[in-house]
Amino acid sequence: MTILITGATGTVGRTATRRLVTDGVPVRAVSRRGSEAGLPTDDVVSDYAAGLHGVSAVFVHPRAVGLHVSDLVSPAVDAGVRRLVVMSAVNVDEPLDRQPSRLRGDRNAEVEAAVTGSGLDVVVLRCDVFASNVRGTIAPQLRFGDVVRAAFPAAAERMVDERDIGEVVAAALVSDDLVGKTLELTGPQALTMPERVEAVAEVTGRPLTFEEITPDVAARGMVAAGLPPEFATLYLDLARERGDVRLPISPDVDTVLGHRPRPFVEWVRDNREVFA
């Protein structure tokens, strides 16, 4: 059994790779930055066709393959690959114009559809908001003081630790029990922005406070941080619609890994340098 990992240098891919290598499973990575994949040079390839020989399962990372997904799926079928595990998003069934990540280039719907239509054994992993997103929301603000500002403070997100996703990916690549399933991967809590700020304050010891701002001010800040204006508008519109509704927590991480998803405060504790 040899596993091919796309997106092997990302947080999810690295975790999946480490888990598989620790368990003695041969891993091959598709990467332009082979040294960052954490694998010997011989186990890193630069294109799909070169990497598929002898591979039994492939992890399909939507940002790694994008609209070139057919360049992976078709050769995988021809090469005799038996299983595809695809990472997607919890909102993938929403209308395309209500998926903010598409405005940043993500093509979760197209990648998931290509994989599920391959005719191979498939596992679909639909993920909620990554815990690491706070690198772009809370962390930059802390460089200028102890106040974190955002609009719609009652809006909550089920932030999931990428390490949990990576470990589920590793399990899905080798376990027959998950074939044909669509799993929803969430964190163990739905947290508002003030609650996330509280977790960061607890870990860092800084006297952080939260301040609500208007959507217009929030949008200007998001654009100034490099996000497309259309993304900022849609993201804030969806937060307004969500109000104070807290979506239920999925049991799927617990079911696959045998433990509850890692709480957000644990991610903060293990990445505290982000908030220095």
PDB file of C-alpha atoms in Angstrom:
ATOM      1  CA  MET A   1       0.000   0.000   0.000  1.00  0.00           C
ATOM      2  CA  THR A   2       1.395   3.363  -1.073  1.00  0.00           C
ATOM      3  CA  ILE A   3      -0.489   6.600  -0.434  1.00  0.00           C
ATOM      4  CA  LEU A   4      -0.220   9.740  -2.573  1.00  0.00           C
ATOM      5  CA  ILE A   5      -0.751  13.045  -0.746  1.00  0.00           C
ATOM      6  CA  THR A   6      -1.531  16.269  -2.583  1.00  0.00           C
ATOM      7  CA  GLY A   7      -1.081  19.464  -0.602  1.00  0.00           C
ATOM      8  CA  ALA A   8       1.559  17.639   1.454  1.00  0.00           C
ATOM      9  CA  THR A   9       3.231  20.830   2.691  1.00  0.00           C
ATOM     10  CA  GLY A  10       0.018  22.302   4.141  1.00  0.00           C
ATOM     11  CA  THR A  11      -1.137  21.857   7.709  1.00  0.00           C
ATOM     12  CA  VAL A  12      -3.602  19.080   6.864  1.00  0.00           C
ATOM     13  CA  GLY A  13      -1.268  17.286   4.457  1.00  0.00           C
ATOM     14  CA  ARG A  14       1.678  17.381   6.850  1.00  0.00           C
ATOM     15  CA  THR A  15      -0.390  15.903   9.670  1.00  0.00           C
ATOM     16  CA  ALA A  16      -1.749  13.138   7.454  1.00  0.00           C
ATOM     17  CA  THR A  17       1.737  12.368   6.159  1.00  0.00           C
ATOM     18  CA  ARG A  18       3.254  12.167   9.640  1.00  0.00           C
ATOM     19  CA  ARG A  19       0.437   9.927  10.862  1.00  0.00           C
ATOM     20  CA  LEU A  20       0.827   7.514   7.954  1.00  0.00           C
ATOM     21  CA  VAL A  21       4.633   7.402   8.175  1.00  0.00           C
ATOM     22  CA  THR A  22       4.432   6.788  11.923  1.00  0.00           C
ATOM     23  CA  ASP A  23       2.111   3.863  11.209  1.00  0.00           C
ATOM     24  CA  GLY A  24       4.550   2.446   8.673  1.00  0.00           C
ATOM     25  CA  VAL A  25       2.513   3.276   5.559  1.00  0.00           C
ATOM     26  CA  PRO A  26       4.584   4.260   2.490  1.00  0.00           C
ATOM     27  CA  VAL A  27       3.759   7.824   1.439  1.00  0.00           C
ATOM     28  CA  ARG A  28       4.496   9.768  -1.725  1.00  0.00           C
ATOM     29  CA  ALA A  29       3.918  13.517  -1.956  1.00  0.00           C
ATOM     30  CA  VAL A  30       3.085  15.772  -4.871  1.00  0.00           C
ATOM     31  CA  SER A  31       4.837  19.022  -4.062  1.00  0.00           C
ATOM     32  CA  ARG A  32       6.833  21.815  -5.631  1.00  0.00           C
ATOM     33  CA  ARG A  33       8.508  22.274  -2.255  1.00  0.00           C
ATOM     34  CA  GLY A  34       9.568  18.698  -1.559  1.00  0.00           C
ATOM     35  CA  SER A  35      11.790  19.447   1.428  1.00  0.00           C
ATOM     36  CA  GLU A  36       8.795  20.871   3.296  1.00  0.00           C
ATOM     37  CA  ALA A  37       6.782  17.678   2.889  1.00  0.00           C
ATOM     38  CA  GLY A  38       8.909  15.970   5.528  1.00  0.00           C
ATOM     39  CA  LEU A  39       9.688  13.016   3.235  1.00  0.00           C
ATOM     40  CA  PRO A  40      12.874  11.726   1.590  1.00  0.00           C
ATOM     41  CA  THR A  41      13.531  13.245  -1.832  1.00  0.00           C
ATOM     42  CA  ASP A  42      12.710   9.975  -3.584  1.00  0.00           C
ATOM     43  CA  ASP A  43       9.187  10.130  -2.139  1.00  0.00           C
ATOM     44  CA  VAL A  44       8.398  13.559  -3.603  1.00  0.00           C
ATOM     45  CA  VAL A  45       7.204  14.056  -7.182  1.00  0.00           C
ATOM     46  CA  SER A  46       6.271  17.183  -9.115  1.00  0.00           C
ATOM     47  CA  ASP A  47       3.398  15.870 -11.239  1.00  0.00           C
ATOM     48  CA  TYR A  48       0.479  13.486 -10.865  1.00  0.00           C
ATOM     49  CA  ALA A  49       1.329  10.986 -13.590  1.00  0.00           C
ATOM     50  CA  ALA A  50       4.812  10.415 -12.185  1.00  0.00           C
ATOM     51  CA  GLY A  51       3.443   9.809  -8.718  1.00  0.00           C
ATOM     52  CA  LEU A  52       0.562   7.399  -9.335  1.00  0.00           C
ATOM     53  CA  HIS A  53       2.450   4.212 -10.217  1.00  0.00           C
ATOM     54  CA  GLY A  54       1.843   1.632  -7.509  1.00  0.00           C
ATOM     55  CA  VAL A  55      -0.421   3.942  -5.498  1.00  0.00           C
ATOM     56  CA  SER A  56      -3.517   2.473  -3.849  1.00  0.00           C
ATOM     57  CA  ALA A  57      -5.115   5.651  -2.443  1.00  0.00           C
ATOM     58  CA  VAL A  58      -4.878   9.400  -2.986  1.00  0.00           C
ATOM     59  CA  PHE A  59      -5.676  12.371  -0.769  1.00  0.00           C
ATOM     60  CA  VAL A  60      -7.165  15.115  -2.942  1.00  0.00           C
ATOM     61  CA  HIS A  61      -6.624  18.573  -1.473  1.00  0.00           C
ATOM     62  CA  PRO A  62      -8.915  21.070  -3.248  1.00  0.00           C
ATOM     63  CA  ARG A  63      -6.484  23.988  -3.071  1.00  0.00           C
ATOM     64  CA  ALA A  64      -3.641  21.837  -4.366  1.00  0.00           C
ATOM     65  CA  VAL A  65      -5.519  20.551  -7.418  1.00  0.00           C
ATOM     66  CA  GLY A  66      -8.157  23.226  -8.082  1.00  0.00           C
ATOM     67  CA  LEU A  67      -9.736  23.065 -11.517  1.00  0.00           C
ATOM     68  CA  HIS A  68      -6.922  20.742 -12.615  1.00  0.00           C
ATOM     69  CA  VAL A  69      -8.560  17.960 -10.619  1.00  0.00           C
ATOM     70  CA  SER A  70      -9.265  15.961 -13.799  1.00  0.00           C
ATOM     71  CA  ASP A  71      -5.498  15.842 -14.391  1.00  0.00           C
ATOM     72  CA  LEU A  72      -5.321  13.783 -11.213  1.00  0.00           C
ATOM     73  CA  VAL A  73      -8.560  11.799 -11.236  1.00  0.00           C
ATOM     74  CA  SER A  74      -8.384  10.441 -14.786  1.00  0.00           C
ATOM     75  CA  PRO A  75      -4.767   9.222 -14.507  1.00  0.00           C
ATOM     76  CA  ALA A  76      -5.599   7.767 -11.088  1.00  0.00           C
ATOM     77  CA  VAL A  77      -8.346   5.641 -12.625  1.00  0.00           C
ATOM     78  CA  ASP A  78      -6.007   4.526 -15.409  1.00  0.00           C
ATOM     79  CA  ALA A  79      -3.231   3.720 -12.927  1.00  0.00           C
ATOM     80  CA  GLY A  80      -5.427   1.389 -10.887  1.00  0.00           C
ATOM     81  CA  VAL A  81      -5.812   3.589  -7.807  1.00  0.00           C
ATOM     82  CA  ARG A  82      -8.591   2.149  -5.662  1.00  0.00           C
ATOM     83  CA  ARG A  83      -9.529   4.993  -3.319  1.00  0.00           C
ATOM     84  CA  LEU A  84      -9.788   8.777  -3.321  1.00  0.00           C
ATOM     85  CA  VAL A  85     -10.204  10.824  -0.136  1.00  0.00           C
ATOM     86  CA  VAL A  86     -11.261  14.385  -0.863  1.00  0.00           C
ATOM     87  CA  MET A  87     -11.309  17.356   1.482  1.00  0.00           C
ATOM     88  CA  SER A  88     -14.248  19.674   0.912  1.00  0.00           C
ATOM     89  CA  ALA A  89     -16.259  22.219   2.901  1.00  0.00           C
ATOM     90  CA  VAL A  90     -19.417  22.042   5.004  1.00  0.00           C
ATOM     91  CA  ASN A  91     -21.086  24.658   2.791  1.00  0.00           C
ATOM     92  CA  VAL A  92     -20.336  22.890  -0.502  1.00  0.00           C
ATOM     93  CA  ASP A  93     -24.047  22.246  -1.183  1.00  0.00           C
ATOM     94  CA  GLU A  94     -24.918  25.930  -0.781  1.00  0.00           C
ATOM     95  CA  PRO A  95     -25.468  27.977  -3.970  1.00  0.00           C
ATOM     96  CA  LEU A  96     -22.075  28.870  -5.412  1.00  0.00           C
ATOM     97  CA  ASP A  97     -22.704  32.593  -4.899  1.00  0.00           C
ATOM     98  CA  ARG A  98     -23.067  31.943  -1.155  1.00  0.00           C
ATOM     99  CA  GLN A  99     -19.647  30.319  -0.732  1.00  0.00           C
ATOM    100  CA  PRO A 100     -17.182  33.062   0.248  1.00  0.00           C
ATOM    101  CA  SER A 101     -14.105  30.882  -0.280  1.00  0.00           C
ATOM    102  CA  ARG A 102     -14.832  30.758  -4.016  1.00  0.00           C
ATOM    103  CA  LEU A 103     -13.967  34.460  -4.131  1.00  0.00           C
ATOM    104  CA  ARG A 104     -10.483  33.473  -2.960  1.00  0.00           C
ATOM    105  CA  GLY A 105     -10.079  30.795  -5.610  1.00  0.00           C
ATOM    106  CA  ASP A 106     -11.393  27.672  -3.852  1.00  0.00           C
ATOM    107  CA  ARG A 107     -13.331  25.226  -6.009  1.00  0.00           C
ATOM    108  CA  ASN A 108     -14.593  22.745  -3.431  1.00  0.00           C
ATOM    109  CA  ALA A 109     -17.769  21.910  -5.371  1.00  0.00           C
ATOM    110  CA  GLU A 110     -15.969  21.069  -8.599  1.00  0.00           C
ATOM    111  CA  VAL A 111     -13.248  19.042  -6.885  1.00  0.00           C
ATOM    112  CA  GLU A 112     -15.708  17.053  -4.781  1.00  0.00           C
ATOM    113  CA  ALA A 113     -17.898  16.362  -7.830  1.00  0.00           C
ATOM    114  CA  ALA A 114     -14.929  15.144  -9.888  1.00  0.00           C
ATOM    115  CA  VAL A 115     -13.860  12.777  -7.129  1.00  0.00           C
ATOM    116  CA  THR A 116     -17.305  11.370  -6.374  1.00  0.00           C
ATOM    117  CA  GLY A 117     -17.903  10.874 -10.078  1.00  0.00           C
ATOM    118  CA  SER A 118     -14.664   8.927 -10.593  1.00  0.00           C
ATOM    119  CA  GLY A 119     -16.179   5.486 -10.055  1.00  0.00           C
ATOM    120  CA  LEU A 120     -13.500   4.697  -7.440  1.00  0.00           C
ATOM    121  CA  ASP A 121     -14.016   4.132  -3.729  1.00  0.00           C
ATOM    122  CA  VAL A 122     -14.454   7.594  -2.218  1.00  0.00           C
ATOM    123  CA  VAL A 123     -14.467   9.244   1.204  1.00  0.00           C
ATOM    124  CA  VAL A 124     -15.643  12.863   1.388  1.00  0.00           C
ATOM    125  CA  LEU A 125     -14.483  15.053   4.281  1.00  0.00           C
ATOM    126  CA  ARG A 126     -16.463  18.276   4.580  1.00  0.00           C
ATOM    127  CA  CYS A 127     -14.643  20.625   6.938  1.00  0.00           C
ATOM    128  CA  ASP A 128     -15.816  23.649   8.871  1.00  0.00           C
ATOM    129  CA  VAL A 129     -13.756  26.803   9.537  1.00  0.00           C
ATOM    130  CA  PHE A 130     -10.086  26.056  10.245  1.00  0.00           C
ATOM    131  CA  ALA A 131      -8.818  27.127  13.667  1.00  0.00           C
ATOM    132  CA  SER A 132      -5.778  28.626  11.946  1.00  0.00           C
ATOM    133  CA  ASN A 133      -7.988  31.313  10.381  1.00  0.00           C
ATOM    134  CA  VAL A 134      -7.289  33.368  13.504  1.00  0.00           C
ATOM    135  CA  ARG A 135      -3.843  33.980  12.007  1.00  0.00           C
ATOM    136  CA  GLY A 136      -5.597  36.476   9.758  1.00  0.00           C
ATOM    137  CA  THR A 137      -8.290  37.787  12.108  1.00  0.00           C
ATOM    138  CA  ILE A 138      -7.103  38.034  15.709  1.00  0.00           C
ATOM    139  CA  ALA A 139      -3.320  37.753  15.448  1.00  0.00           C
ATOM    140  CA  PRO A 140      -2.675  40.795  13.204  1.00  0.00           C
ATOM    141  CA  GLN A 141      -4.715  43.046  15.490  1.00  0.00           C
ATOM    142  CA  LEU A 142      -2.631  42.091  18.516  1.00  0.00           C
ATOM    143  CA  ARG A 143       0.430  43.704  16.957  1.00  0.00           C
ATOM    144  CA  PHE A 144      -1.196  47.076  17.642  1.00  0.00           C
ATOM    145  CA  GLY A 145      -2.635  46.585  21.118  1.00  0.00           C
ATOM    146  CA  ASP A 146      -4.928  44.524  23.313  1.00  0.00           C
ATOM    147  CA  VAL A 147      -8.245  45.263  21.577  1.00  0.00           C
ATOM    148  CA  VAL A 148      -9.723  42.905  18.986  1.00  0.00           C
ATOM    149  CA  ARG A 149     -12.493  44.320  16.805  1.00  0.00           C
ATOM    150  CA  ALA A 150     -15.094  42.593  14.628  1.00  0.00           C
ATOM    151  CA  ALA A 151     -18.676  42.935  13.458  1.00  0.00           C
ATOM    152  CA  PHE A 152     -21.536  40.639  14.470  1.00  0.00           C
ATOM    153  CA  PRO A 153     -20.096  39.351  17.767  1.00  0.00           C
ATOM    154  CA  ALA A 154     -22.947  36.842  18.244  1.00  0.00           C
ATOM    155  CA  ALA A 155     -22.017  34.896  15.091  1.00  0.00           C
ATOM    156  CA  ALA A 156     -20.389  31.602  16.075  1.00  0.00           C
ATOM    157  CA  GLU A 157     -18.162  29.222  14.111  1.00  0.00           C
ATOM    158  CA  ARG A 158     -17.314  25.566  14.821  1.00  0.00           C
ATOM    159  CA  MET A 159     -13.573  26.011  14.383  1.00  0.00           C
ATOM    160  CA  VAL A 160     -11.814  22.715  13.681  1.00  0.00           C
ATOM    161  CA  ASP A 161      -8.158  21.967  14.391  1.00  0.00           C
ATOM    162  CA  GLU A 162      -6.315  21.052  11.184  1.00  0.00           C
ATOM    163  CA  ARG A 163      -4.528  18.280  13.064  1.00  0.00           C
ATOM    164  CA  ASP A 164      -7.864  16.533  13.589  1.00  0.00           C
ATOM    165  CA  ILE A 165      -8.608  16.860   9.884  1.00  0.00           C
ATOM    166  CA  GLY A 166      -5.207  15.433   8.967  1.00  0.00           C
ATOM    167  CA  GLU A 167      -5.641  12.468  11.278  1.00  0.00           C
ATOM    168  CA  VAL A 168      -9.088  11.737   9.825  1.00  0.00           C
ATOM    169  CA  VAL A 169      -7.548  11.955   6.337  1.00  0.00           C
ATOM    170  CA  ALA A 170      -4.943   9.358   7.324  1.00  0.00           C
ATOM    171  CA  ALA A 171      -7.614   7.043   8.725  1.00  0.00           C
ATOM    172  CA  ALA A 172      -9.819   7.416   5.646  1.00  0.00           C
ATOM    173  CA  LEU A 173      -6.936   6.522   3.337  1.00  0.00           C
ATOM    174  CA  VAL A 174      -6.300   3.154   4.980  1.00  0.00           C
ATOM    175  CA  SER A 175      -9.582   2.097   6.623  1.00  0.00           C
ATOM    176  CA  ASP A 176     -12.294   0.348   4.633  1.00  0.00           C
ATOM    177  CA  ASP A 177     -14.864   1.369   7.252  1.00  0.00           C
ATOM    178  CA  LEU A 178     -15.201   4.907   5.858  1.00  0.00           C
ATOM    179  CA  VAL A 179     -15.546   4.112   2.152  1.00  0.00           C
ATOM    180  CA  GLY A 180     -18.663   5.666   0.646  1.00  0.00           C
ATOM    181  CA  LYS A 181     -19.214   8.033   3.568  1.00  0.00           C
ATOM    182  CA  THR A 182     -19.453  11.816   3.692  1.00  0.00           C
ATOM    183  CA  LEU A 183     -18.149  13.069   7.030  1.00  0.00           C
ATOM    184  CA  GLU A 184     -18.612  16.517   8.552  1.00  0.00           C
ATOM    185  CA  LEU A 185     -15.566  17.667  10.499  1.00  0.00           C
ATOM    186  CA  THR A 186     -16.139  20.391  13.097  1.00  0.00           C
ATOM    187  CA  GLY A 187     -14.550  21.522  16.304  1.00  0.00           C
ATOM    188  CA  PRO A 188     -16.113  20.639  19.675  1.00  0.00           C
ATOM    189  CA  GLN A 189     -17.633  24.107  20.221  1.00  0.00           C
ATOM    190  CA  ALA A 190     -19.269  26.879  18.252  1.00  0.00           C
ATOM    191  CA  LEU A 191     -17.382  29.980  19.373  1.00  0.00           C
ATOM    192  CA  THR A 192     -18.156  33.648  18.860  1.00  0.00           C
ATOM    193  CA  MET A 193     -15.355  36.122  18.237  1.00  0.00           C
ATOM    194  CA  PRO A 194     -15.456  37.407  21.851  1.00  0.00           C
ATOM    195  CA  GLU A 195     -15.116  33.795  23.044  1.00  0.00           C
ATOM    196  CA  ARG A 196     -12.122  33.247  20.752  1.00  0.00           C
ATOM    197  CA  VAL A 197     -10.531  36.417  22.090  1.00  0.00           C
ATOM    198  CA  GLU A 198     -11.111  35.149  25.631  1.00  0.00           C
ATOM    199  CA  ALA A 199      -9.306  31.901  24.770  1.00  0.00           C
ATOM    200  CA  VAL A 200      -6.327  33.800  23.373  1.00  0.00           C
ATOM    201  CA  ALA A 201      -6.226  36.007  26.487  1.00  0.00           C
ATOM    202  CA  GLU A 202      -6.285  32.927  28.710  1.00  0.00           C
ATOM    203  CA  VAL A 203      -3.296  31.384  26.962  1.00  0.00           C
ATOM    204  CA  THR A 204      -1.184  34.516  26.409  1.00  0.00           C
ATOM    205  CA  GLY A 205      -1.967  36.234  29.682  1.00  0.00           C
ATOM    206  CA  ARG A 206      -2.681  39.476  27.858  1.00  0.00           C
ATOM    207  CA  PRO A 207      -5.597  41.656  29.071  1.00  0.00           C
ATOM    208  CA  LEU A 208      -7.466  41.411  25.783  1.00  0.00           C
ATOM    209  CA  THR A 209     -10.851  42.997  25.204  1.00  0.00           C
ATOM    210  CA  PHE A 210     -13.340  42.791  22.366  1.00  0.00           C
ATOM    211  CA  GLU A 211     -14.947  45.761  20.647  1.00  0.00           C
ATOM    212  CA  GLU A 212     -17.835  45.531  18.198  1.00  0.00           C
ATOM    213  CA  ILE A 213     -17.528  47.564  15.007  1.00  0.00           C
ATOM    214  CA  THR A 214     -19.930  48.241  12.164  1.00  0.00           C
ATOM    215  CA  PRO A 215     -19.982  45.977   9.094  1.00  0.00           C
ATOM    216  CA  ASP A 216     -18.677  48.845   6.932  1.00  0.00           C
ATOM    217  CA  VAL A 217     -15.636  49.321   9.140  1.00  0.00           C
ATOM    218  CA  ALA A 218     -15.086  45.556   9.295  1.00  0.00           C
ATOM    219  CA  ALA A 219     -15.262  45.291   5.501  1.00  0.00           C
ATOM    220  CA  ARG A 220     -12.706  48.076   5.058  1.00  0.00           C
ATOM    221  CA  GLY A 221     -10.373  46.282   7.453  1.00  0.00           C
ATOM    222  CA  MET A 222     -10.734  42.981   5.593  1.00  0.00           C
ATOM    223  CA  VAL A 223      -9.990  44.641   2.260  1.00  0.00           C
ATOM    224  CA  ALA A 224      -7.000  46.454   3.746  1.00  0.00           C
ATOM    225  CA  ALA A 225      -5.730  43.039   4.882  1.00  0.00           C
ATOM    226  CA  GLY A 226      -5.769  41.855   1.272  1.00  0.00           C
ATOM    227  CA  LEU A 227      -9.148  40.151   0.951  1.00  0.00           C
ATOM    228  CA  PRO A 228     -11.306  40.777  -2.139  1.00  0.00           C
ATOM    229  CA  PRO A 229     -14.105  43.314  -1.486  1.00  0.00           C
ATOM    230  CA  GLU A 230     -16.697  40.795  -2.717  1.00  0.00           C
ATOM    231  CA  PHE A 231     -15.427  38.270  -0.180  1.00  0.00           C
ATOM    232  CA  ALA A 232     -15.728  40.759   2.678  1.00  0.00           C
ATOM    233  CA  THR A 233     -19.280  41.711   1.686  1.00  0.00           C
ATOM    234  CA  LEU A 234     -20.497  38.116   1.353  1.00  0.00           C
ATOM    235  CA  TYR A 235     -18.759  36.917   4.524  1.00  0.00           C
ATOM    236  CA  LEU A 236     -20.326  39.694   6.577  1.00  0.00           C
ATOM    237  CA  ASP A 237     -23.748  39.224   4.989  1.00  0.00           C
ATOM    238  CA  LEU A 238     -23.693  35.543   5.980  1.00  0.00           C
ATOM    239  CA  ALA A 239     -22.595  36.427   9.516  1.00  0.00           C
ATOM    240  CA  ARG A 240     -25.536  38.816   9.753  1.00  0.00           C
ATOM    241  CA  GLU A 241     -27.931  36.100   8.575  1.00  0.00           C
ATOM    242  CA  ARG A 242     -26.493  33.558  10.997  1.00  0.00           C
ATOM    243  CA  GLY A 243     -27.195  35.815  13.963  1.00  0.00           C
ATOM    244  CA  ASP A 244     -26.760  33.995  17.257  1.00  0.00           C
ATOM    245  CA  VAL A 245     -27.570  30.509  15.912  1.00  0.00           C
ATOM    246  CA  ARG A 246     -25.021  27.906  16.984  1.00  0.00           C
ATOM    247  CA  LEU A 247     -24.953  24.945  14.632  1.00  0.00           C
ATOM    248  CA  PRO A 248     -24.772  21.449  16.152  1.00  0.00           C
ATOM    249  CA  ILE A 249     -21.410  19.802  16.657  1.00  0.00           C
ATOM    250  CA  SER A 250     -20.713  16.842  14.386  1.00  0.00           C
ATOM    251  CA  PRO A 251     -19.727  13.543  16.065  1.00  0.00           C
ATOM    252  CA  ASP A 252     -17.647  12.398  13.092  1.00  0.00           C
ATOM    253  CA  VAL A 253     -14.169  13.329  14.384  1.00  0.00           C
ATOM    254  CA  ASP A 254     -14.906  11.467  17.617  1.00  0.00           C
ATOM    255  CA  THR A 255     -16.282   8.468  15.717  1.00  0.00           C
ATOM    256  CA  VAL A 256     -13.205   8.139  13.502  1.00  0.00           C
ATOM    257  CA  LEU A 257     -10.434   9.044  15.946  1.00  0.00           C
ATOM    258  CA  GLY A 258     -11.930   7.860  19.214  1.00  0.00           C
ATOM    259  CA  HIS A 259     -11.552  11.239  20.915  1.00  0.00           C
ATOM    260  CA  ARG A 260     -13.359  14.562  20.889  1.00  0.00           C
ATOM    261  CA  PRO A 261     -12.107  17.208  18.473  1.00  0.00           C
ATOM    262  CA  ARG A 262      -9.347  19.367  19.910  1.00  0.00           C
ATOM    263  CA  PRO A 263     -10.802  22.536  21.474  1.00  0.00           C
ATOM    264  CA  PHE A 264      -9.838  25.918  20.050  1.00  0.00           C
ATOM    265  CA  VAL A 265      -7.933  26.857  23.211  1.00  0.00           C
ATOM    266  CA  GLU A 266      -5.631  23.866  22.617  1.00  0.00           C
ATOM    267  CA  TRP A 267      -4.840  25.135  19.123  1.00  0.00           C
ATOM    268  CA  VAL A 268      -4.040  28.547  20.630  1.00  0.00           C
ATOM    269  CA  ARG A 269      -1.839  26.951  23.295  1.00  0.00           C
ATOM    270  CA  ASP A 270       0.095  24.923  20.719  1.00  0.00           C
ATOM    271  CA  ASN A 271       0.483  27.934  18.415  1.00  0.00           C
ATOM    272  CA  ARG A 272       0.925  30.719  20.928  1.00  0.00           C
ATOM    273  CA  GLU A 273       3.845  32.168  18.965  1.00  0.00           C
ATOM    274  CA  VAL A 274       1.246  33.341  16.421  1.00  0.00           C
ATOM    275  CA  PHE A 275      -0.022  35.843  18.996  1.00  0.00           C
ATOM    276  CA  ALA A 276       3.356  37.144  20.173  1.00  0.00           C
TER     277      ALA A 276
END
